């Protein structure tokens, strides 16, 4: 009795495996259509490299940018602006936006925020 039951379960398992295996063979994978760009569509190009201002340009522009910030001092070295002094928290963002527009390589902020 136990052998008959075991044999029936084994045969059922083999049949189930065979059905699942053969049922998946004939199906092809769905292929997504390839979209070709039109001939007159402009191709995307790589973005232009970021231009970094020279030290002389930065020094000249810093004079104008810092005139509204009397407690802030700045030094330019190798394209980097180094800030020292004090500033109010509300004015810091305005200063940083003005300095970023000058296109330095880096801004080192050593300011004391009031």
Short mmCIF file of C-alpha atoms in Angstrom, two decimals:
data_model
loop_
_atom_site.label_atom_id
_atom_site.label_comp_id
_atom_site.label_asym_id
_atom_site.label_seq_id
_atom_site.Cartn_x
_atom_site.Cartn_y
_atom_site.Cartn_z
CA UNK A 1 0.00 0.00 0.00
CA UNK A 2 2.78 2.40 0.92
CA UNK A 3 4.70 1.50 -2.23
CA UNK A 4 1.66 2.10 -4.42
CA UNK A 5 1.04 5.49 -2.87
CA UNK A 6 4.70 6.47 -3.18
CA UNK A 7 4.78 5.29 -6.80
CA UNK A 8 1.63 7.32 -7.62
CA UNK A 9 3.11 10.46 -6.08
CA UNK A 10 6.37 9.95 -7.95
CA UNK A 11 4.59 9.50 -11.29
CA UNK A 12 2.42 12.57 -10.62
CA UNK A 13 5.55 14.62 -9.84
CA UNK A 14 7.31 13.49 -13.02
CA UNK A 15 4.23 14.31 -15.14
CA UNK A 16 3.84 17.73 -13.55
CA UNK A 17 7.49 18.54 -14.20
CA UNK A 18 7.23 17.36 -17.80
CA UNK A 19 4.11 19.46 -18.43
CA UNK A 20 5.62 22.61 -16.98
CA UNK A 21 8.87 22.11 -18.89
CA UNK A 22 7.22 21.56 -22.26
CA UNK A 23 4.62 24.26 -21.74
CA UNK A 24 7.26 27.01 -21.59
CA UNK A 25 9.42 25.84 -24.51
CA UNK A 26 7.31 26.99 -27.43
CA UNK A 27 6.72 30.56 -26.28
CA UNK A 28 8.83 33.32 -27.77
CA UNK A 29 9.83 36.26 -25.69
CA UNK A 30 7.91 39.42 -26.46
CA UNK A 31 10.20 41.81 -28.28
CA UNK A 32 9.83 45.54 -27.86
CA UNK A 33 9.86 47.45 -31.11
CA UNK A 34 13.06 49.36 -31.80
CA UNK A 35 12.40 53.05 -32.28
CA UNK A 36 14.73 54.71 -34.75
CA UNK A 37 15.14 58.50 -34.46
CA UNK A 38 14.04 60.46 -37.49
CA UNK A 39 16.76 61.64 -39.85
CA UNK A 40 16.04 65.31 -39.08
CA UNK A 41 16.11 64.83 -35.29
CA UNK A 42 19.13 66.60 -33.79
CA UNK A 43 21.52 64.33 -31.92
CA UNK A 44 22.27 65.11 -28.30
CA UNK A 45 25.78 66.31 -27.76
CA UNK A 46 27.88 66.22 -24.66
CA UNK A 47 27.56 69.30 -22.46
CA UNK A 48 30.22 71.94 -22.76
CA UNK A 49 32.92 71.82 -20.10
CA UNK A 50 32.55 74.21 -17.20
CA UNK A 51 34.60 77.36 -17.69
CA UNK A 52 36.64 78.44 -14.70
CA UNK A 53 37.60 82.10 -14.45
CA UNK A 54 41.25 83.09 -14.14
CA UNK A 55 42.61 84.46 -10.88
CA UNK A 56 42.81 88.01 -12.28
CA UNK A 57 39.20 87.92 -13.45
CA UNK A 58 38.11 86.58 -10.07
CA UNK A 59 40.00 89.28 -8.15
CA UNK A 60 38.45 92.06 -10.24
CA UNK A 61 34.94 90.61 -9.96
CA UNK A 62 35.30 89.97 -6.22
CA UNK A 63 35.65 93.69 -5.52
CA UNK A 64 32.18 94.32 -6.94
CA UNK A 65 30.64 91.20 -5.39
CA UNK A 66 31.92 91.96 -1.87
CA UNK A 67 31.06 95.68 -1.75
CA UNK A 68 27.68 94.87 -0.09
CA UNK A 69 29.32 92.58 2.49
CA UNK A 70 31.65 94.75 4.63
CA UNK A 71 32.55 92.01 7.17
CA UNK A 72 33.66 89.52 4.51
CA UNK A 73 37.22 89.22 3.19
CA UNK A 74 38.24 87.05 0.24
CA UNK A 75 41.46 85.74 -1.23
CA UNK A 76 41.92 84.12 -4.66
CA UNK A 77 44.43 81.32 -5.21
CA UNK A 78 44.52 78.86 -8.14
CA UNK A 79 40.90 79.55 -9.11
CA UNK A 80 39.70 79.06 -5.53
CA UNK A 81 37.99 81.77 -3.49
CA UNK A 82 38.78 81.59 0.23
CA UNK A 83 36.34 83.51 2.46
CA UNK A 84 37.09 84.82 5.95
CA UNK A 85 35.30 87.23 8.28
CA UNK A 86 31.74 87.37 9.61
CA UNK A 87 28.31 87.41 7.98
CA UNK A 88 24.68 87.20 9.01
CA UNK A 89 22.95 83.90 8.25
CA UNK A 90 20.29 85.61 6.09
CA UNK A 91 22.97 87.19 3.86
CA UNK A 92 25.12 84.08 3.41
CA UNK A 93 23.00 82.58 0.63
CA UNK A 94 23.01 85.86 -1.31
CA UNK A 95 26.81 86.02 -1.04
CA UNK A 96 27.30 82.42 -2.16
CA UNK A 97 25.04 82.91 -5.19
CA UNK A 98 26.99 86.03 -6.18
CA UNK A 99 30.33 84.24 -5.81
CA UNK A 100 29.21 81.13 -7.72
CA UNK A 101 28.21 83.33 -10.66
CA UNK A 102 31.90 84.34 -10.95
CA UNK A 103 32.73 80.72 -11.98
CA UNK A 104 35.49 79.84 -9.51
CA UNK A 105 36.92 76.34 -9.31
CA UNK A 106 36.00 76.13 -5.62
CA UNK A 107 34.77 78.32 -2.76
CA UNK A 108 36.20 77.65 0.69
CA UNK A 109 33.89 79.14 3.30
CA UNK A 110 35.73 80.02 6.52
CA UNK A 111 33.14 82.62 7.52
CA UNK A 112 31.77 83.00 11.03
CA UNK A 113 27.97 83.09 10.85
CA UNK A 114 26.23 85.43 13.30
#
